[in-house]
XYZ file of C-alpha atoms in Angstrom:
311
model
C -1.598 1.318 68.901
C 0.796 -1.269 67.144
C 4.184 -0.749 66.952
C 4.125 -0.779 62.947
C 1.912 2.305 63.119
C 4.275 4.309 65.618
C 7.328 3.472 63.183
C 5.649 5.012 60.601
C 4.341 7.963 62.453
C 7.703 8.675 63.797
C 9.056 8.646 60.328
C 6.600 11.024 58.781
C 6.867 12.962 61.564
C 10.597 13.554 61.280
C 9.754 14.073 57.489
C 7.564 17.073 58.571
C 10.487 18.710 60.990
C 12.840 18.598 58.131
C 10.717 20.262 55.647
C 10.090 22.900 58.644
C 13.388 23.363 59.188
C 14.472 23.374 55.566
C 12.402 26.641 55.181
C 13.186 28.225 58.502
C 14.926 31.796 58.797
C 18.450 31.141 58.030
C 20.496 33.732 60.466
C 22.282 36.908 59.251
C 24.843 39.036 61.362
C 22.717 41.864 60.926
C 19.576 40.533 62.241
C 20.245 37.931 64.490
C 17.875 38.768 67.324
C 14.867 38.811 65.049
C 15.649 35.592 63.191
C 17.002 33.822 66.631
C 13.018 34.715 67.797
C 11.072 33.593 64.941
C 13.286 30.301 65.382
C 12.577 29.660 68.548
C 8.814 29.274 68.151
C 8.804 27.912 65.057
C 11.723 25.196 65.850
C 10.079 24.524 68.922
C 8.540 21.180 68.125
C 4.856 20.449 68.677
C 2.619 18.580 67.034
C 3.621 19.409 63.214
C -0.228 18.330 62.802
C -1.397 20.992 60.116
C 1.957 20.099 57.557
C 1.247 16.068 58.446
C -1.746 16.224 57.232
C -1.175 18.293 54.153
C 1.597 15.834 52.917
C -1.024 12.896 53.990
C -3.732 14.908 51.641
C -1.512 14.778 48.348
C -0.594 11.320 48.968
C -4.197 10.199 49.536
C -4.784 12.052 45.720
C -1.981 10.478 44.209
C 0.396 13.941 44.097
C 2.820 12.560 42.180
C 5.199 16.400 42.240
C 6.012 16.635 46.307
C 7.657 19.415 45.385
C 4.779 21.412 45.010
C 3.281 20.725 48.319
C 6.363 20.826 50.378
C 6.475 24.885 50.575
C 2.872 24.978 51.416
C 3.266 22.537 54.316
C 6.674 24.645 55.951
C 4.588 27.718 55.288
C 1.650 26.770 57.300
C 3.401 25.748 60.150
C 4.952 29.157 60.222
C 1.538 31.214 59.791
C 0.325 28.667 62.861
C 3.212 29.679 64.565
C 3.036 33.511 64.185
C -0.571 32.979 65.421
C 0.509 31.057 68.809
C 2.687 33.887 69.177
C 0.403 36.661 68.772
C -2.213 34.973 70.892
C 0.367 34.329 73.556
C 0.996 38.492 73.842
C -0.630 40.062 76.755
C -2.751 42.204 74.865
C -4.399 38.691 73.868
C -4.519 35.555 75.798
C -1.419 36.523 78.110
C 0.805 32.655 78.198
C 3.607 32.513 80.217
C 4.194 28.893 78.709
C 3.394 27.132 75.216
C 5.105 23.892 74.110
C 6.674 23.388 77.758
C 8.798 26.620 77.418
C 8.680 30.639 77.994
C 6.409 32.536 75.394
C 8.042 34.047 72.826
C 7.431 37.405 74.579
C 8.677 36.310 77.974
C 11.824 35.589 75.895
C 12.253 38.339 73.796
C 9.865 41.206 74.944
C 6.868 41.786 73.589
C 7.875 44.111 70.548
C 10.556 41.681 69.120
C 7.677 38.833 69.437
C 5.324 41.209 67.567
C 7.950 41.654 64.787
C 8.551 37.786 64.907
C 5.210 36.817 64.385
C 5.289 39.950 61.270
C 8.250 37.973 59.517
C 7.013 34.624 59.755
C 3.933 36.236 58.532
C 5.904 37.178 55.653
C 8.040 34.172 55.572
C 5.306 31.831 54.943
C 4.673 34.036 51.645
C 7.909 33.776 50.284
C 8.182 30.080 50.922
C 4.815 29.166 49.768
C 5.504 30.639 46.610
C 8.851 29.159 46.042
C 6.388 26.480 44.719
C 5.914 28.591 41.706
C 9.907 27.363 40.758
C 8.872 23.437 40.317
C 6.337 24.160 37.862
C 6.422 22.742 34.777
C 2.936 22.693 33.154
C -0.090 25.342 33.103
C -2.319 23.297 34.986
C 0.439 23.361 37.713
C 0.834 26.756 37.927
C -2.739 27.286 38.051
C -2.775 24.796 41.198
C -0.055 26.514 42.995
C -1.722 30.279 42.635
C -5.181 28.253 43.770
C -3.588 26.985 46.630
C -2.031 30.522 47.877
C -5.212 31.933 47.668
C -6.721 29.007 49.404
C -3.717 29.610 52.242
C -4.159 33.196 52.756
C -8.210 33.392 52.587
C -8.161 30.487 55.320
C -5.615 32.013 58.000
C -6.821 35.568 57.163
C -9.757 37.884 58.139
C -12.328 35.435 56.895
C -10.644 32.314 58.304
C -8.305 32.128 61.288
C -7.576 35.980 62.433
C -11.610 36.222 61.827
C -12.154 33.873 64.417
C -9.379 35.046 66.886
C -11.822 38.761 66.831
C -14.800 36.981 67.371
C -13.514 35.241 70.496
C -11.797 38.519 71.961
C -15.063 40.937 71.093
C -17.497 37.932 72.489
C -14.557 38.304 76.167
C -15.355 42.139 75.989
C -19.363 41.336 75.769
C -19.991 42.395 72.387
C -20.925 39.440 70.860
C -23.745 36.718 72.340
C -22.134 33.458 73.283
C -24.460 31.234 71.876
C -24.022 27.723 69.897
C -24.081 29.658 66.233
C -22.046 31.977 67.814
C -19.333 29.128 69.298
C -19.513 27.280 65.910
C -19.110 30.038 64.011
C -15.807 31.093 65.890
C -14.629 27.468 65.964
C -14.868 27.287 62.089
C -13.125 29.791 61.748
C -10.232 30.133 64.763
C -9.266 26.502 64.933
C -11.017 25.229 61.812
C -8.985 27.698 59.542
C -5.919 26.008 59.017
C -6.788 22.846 59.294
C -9.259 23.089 56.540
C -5.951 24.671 54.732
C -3.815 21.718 55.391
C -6.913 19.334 53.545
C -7.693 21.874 50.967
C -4.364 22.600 49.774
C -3.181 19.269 49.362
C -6.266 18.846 47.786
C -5.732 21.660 45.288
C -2.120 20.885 44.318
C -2.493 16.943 43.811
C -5.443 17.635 41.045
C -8.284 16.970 43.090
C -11.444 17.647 41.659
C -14.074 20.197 42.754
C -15.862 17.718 44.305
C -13.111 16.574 46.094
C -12.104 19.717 47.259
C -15.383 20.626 48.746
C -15.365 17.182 50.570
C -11.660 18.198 52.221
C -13.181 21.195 53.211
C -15.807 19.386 54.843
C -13.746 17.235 56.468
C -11.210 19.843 58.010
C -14.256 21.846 59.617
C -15.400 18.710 61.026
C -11.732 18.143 62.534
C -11.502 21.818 63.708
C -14.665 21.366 66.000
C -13.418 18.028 67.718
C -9.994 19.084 68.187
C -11.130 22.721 69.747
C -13.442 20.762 72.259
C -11.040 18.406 72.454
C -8.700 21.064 73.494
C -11.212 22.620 75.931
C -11.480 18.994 77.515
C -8.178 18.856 77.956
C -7.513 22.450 79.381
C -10.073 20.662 82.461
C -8.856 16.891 83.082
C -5.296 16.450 80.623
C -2.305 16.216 81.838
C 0.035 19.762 82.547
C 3.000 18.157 81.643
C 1.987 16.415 78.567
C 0.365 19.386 77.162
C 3.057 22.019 77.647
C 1.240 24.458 79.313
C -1.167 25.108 82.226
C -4.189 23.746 83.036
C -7.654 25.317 83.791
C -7.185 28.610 82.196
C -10.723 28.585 81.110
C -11.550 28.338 84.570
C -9.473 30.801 86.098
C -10.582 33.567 83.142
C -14.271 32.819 83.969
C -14.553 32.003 80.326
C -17.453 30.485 79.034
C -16.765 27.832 75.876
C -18.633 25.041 73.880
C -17.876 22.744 76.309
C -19.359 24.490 79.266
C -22.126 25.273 77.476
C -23.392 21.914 75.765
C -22.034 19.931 79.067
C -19.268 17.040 78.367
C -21.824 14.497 77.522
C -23.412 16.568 74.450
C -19.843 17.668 73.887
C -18.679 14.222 73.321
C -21.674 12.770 71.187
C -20.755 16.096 69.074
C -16.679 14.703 68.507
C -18.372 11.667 68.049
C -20.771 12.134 65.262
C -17.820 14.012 63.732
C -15.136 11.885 63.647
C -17.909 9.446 61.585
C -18.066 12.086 58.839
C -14.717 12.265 59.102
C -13.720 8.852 58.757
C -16.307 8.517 56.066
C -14.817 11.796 53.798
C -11.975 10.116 53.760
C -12.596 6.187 53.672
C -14.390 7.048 50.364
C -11.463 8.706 48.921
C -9.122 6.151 49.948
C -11.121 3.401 48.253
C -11.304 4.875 45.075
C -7.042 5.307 45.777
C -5.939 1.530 45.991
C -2.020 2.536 45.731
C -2.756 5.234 49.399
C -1.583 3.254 52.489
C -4.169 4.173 54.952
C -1.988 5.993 56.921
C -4.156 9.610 57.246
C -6.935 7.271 58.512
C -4.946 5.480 60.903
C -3.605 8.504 62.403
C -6.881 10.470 62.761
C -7.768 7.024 64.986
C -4.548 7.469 66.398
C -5.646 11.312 67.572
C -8.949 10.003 68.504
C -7.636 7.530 71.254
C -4.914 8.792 72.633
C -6.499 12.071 73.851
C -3.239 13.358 74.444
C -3.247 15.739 71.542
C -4.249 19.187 71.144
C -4.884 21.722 67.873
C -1.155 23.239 69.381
């Protein structure tokens, strides 16, 4: 990858971490411990991917207000956070590690991680509709309310947390783990937010219906390769890189997509989706002659590097 494309990434990058950190819990004397914890996932760095591409998504549809979109893209990082933190509780996946450091629960016990997950939860409501103060015209107050609906449906029982109970009741043998079944849970676990990130910046730069739907598209298409991507990487990526350890799958005796199709199928499945990916967006980007190309370039960037997970 050139050097011209890792300036830029780095830039937009450090973009997203101040618009994160902008929004984050300020402290308070009186309830230090619980805004110390929800900082310390939500500061802890990762991949910022979800936010990226929302601000790459209103750029690519000529936003011309980033006003509007910058709440939504702080407040989905924190609902993705809260997530990794609830998933990380031993009532769930039980982490000792995420990002290359303790669990939020190995930190702070599991009751104050419960409550910090709650009030980012709640955070990411406030802040998303702090939106509502840089409108100006009906039409954008109408995208704003679209897009918090579009935020909450998508990271809520019928989106992410949907997904999360399909993958614990399908560990406890209640559900068949079949390919419907695996796509189903992928849509909705991993596929959630991402979809989100698309959608909403989508939504709040004017897209049309038809463009929305094609976003859509395009973010459940991204979900699946990044969740086998992920489960690719949990058997042959590197610990260090990745921030946590490897072959949990393994050691849980848990079946996933990947074990079931075999790598092969599972790779001509990333493949044929990354095309339709690449093709979603291509078409919008031509018919956008002022967009740089950069959402493109990074999605190519994700593809190659392999060092990337939906974390």
């Amino acid at each position: 990858m050139n050097s011209g494309f890792t300036d830029r990434l780095n830039i937009k990058i450090a973009e997203v971490e101040a618009v994160v950190r902008e929004y984050s819990p300020k402290l308070r004397t009186e309830d230090n411990l619980l805004y110390e914890a929800m900082n310390y996932s939500l500061l802890a760095g990762g991949k910022r991917l979800r936010p990226l591409l929302m601000l790459e998504t209103y750029r690519l549809f000529s936003g011309s207000k980033e006003e509007l979109v910058r709440p939504f893209a702080a407040a989905l990082e924190m609902i993705h956070t809260y997530s990794l933190i609830h998933d990380d509780l031993p009532a769930m996946d039980n982490d000792d590690l995420r990002r290359g450091k303790p669990t939020n629960h190995k930190v702070y016990g599991e009751a104050v991680a419960i409550l910090a997950g709650d009030g980012l939860l709640n955070l990411a409501a406030e802040t998303a509709g702090k939106a509502f103060d840089y409108c100006e015209t009906i039409e954008e107050y109408k995208r704003v309310g679209m897009a918090i609906s579009a935020l909450f449906s998508y990271s809520g029982a019928g989106g992410m947390i949907g997904g999360q109970i399909l993958d614990m009741l399908s560990e406890e043998g209640k559900k068949e783990k079949n390919e419907d079944f695996f796509l189903t849970m992928y849509d909705l676990k991993t596929g959630g937010l991402i979809k989100a990130a698309f959608v909403i910046g989508a939504i709040l730069a004017g897209g049309s219906k038809e463009d929305i739907s094609a976003m859509e598209s395009t973010g459940a298409s991204l979900g699946l390769v990044f969740q086998l991507q992920d489960d690719l990487l949990d058997i042959k990526g590197d610990e260090a890189k990745l921030g946590k350890p490897l072959h949990s799958d393994e050691r849980n005796n848990k079946l996933t997509y990947l074990k079931l199709l075999g790598e092969a199928k599972a790779l001509e499945i990333m493949e044929a989706n990354n095309k339709s990916i690449y093709k979603n967006l291509e078409n919008i980007c031509h018919k956008n002659c002022s967009y740089d190309g950069f959402i493109l370039e990074f999605l190519e960037y994700l593809k190659s590097c392999l060092l990337y997970t939906s974390d």
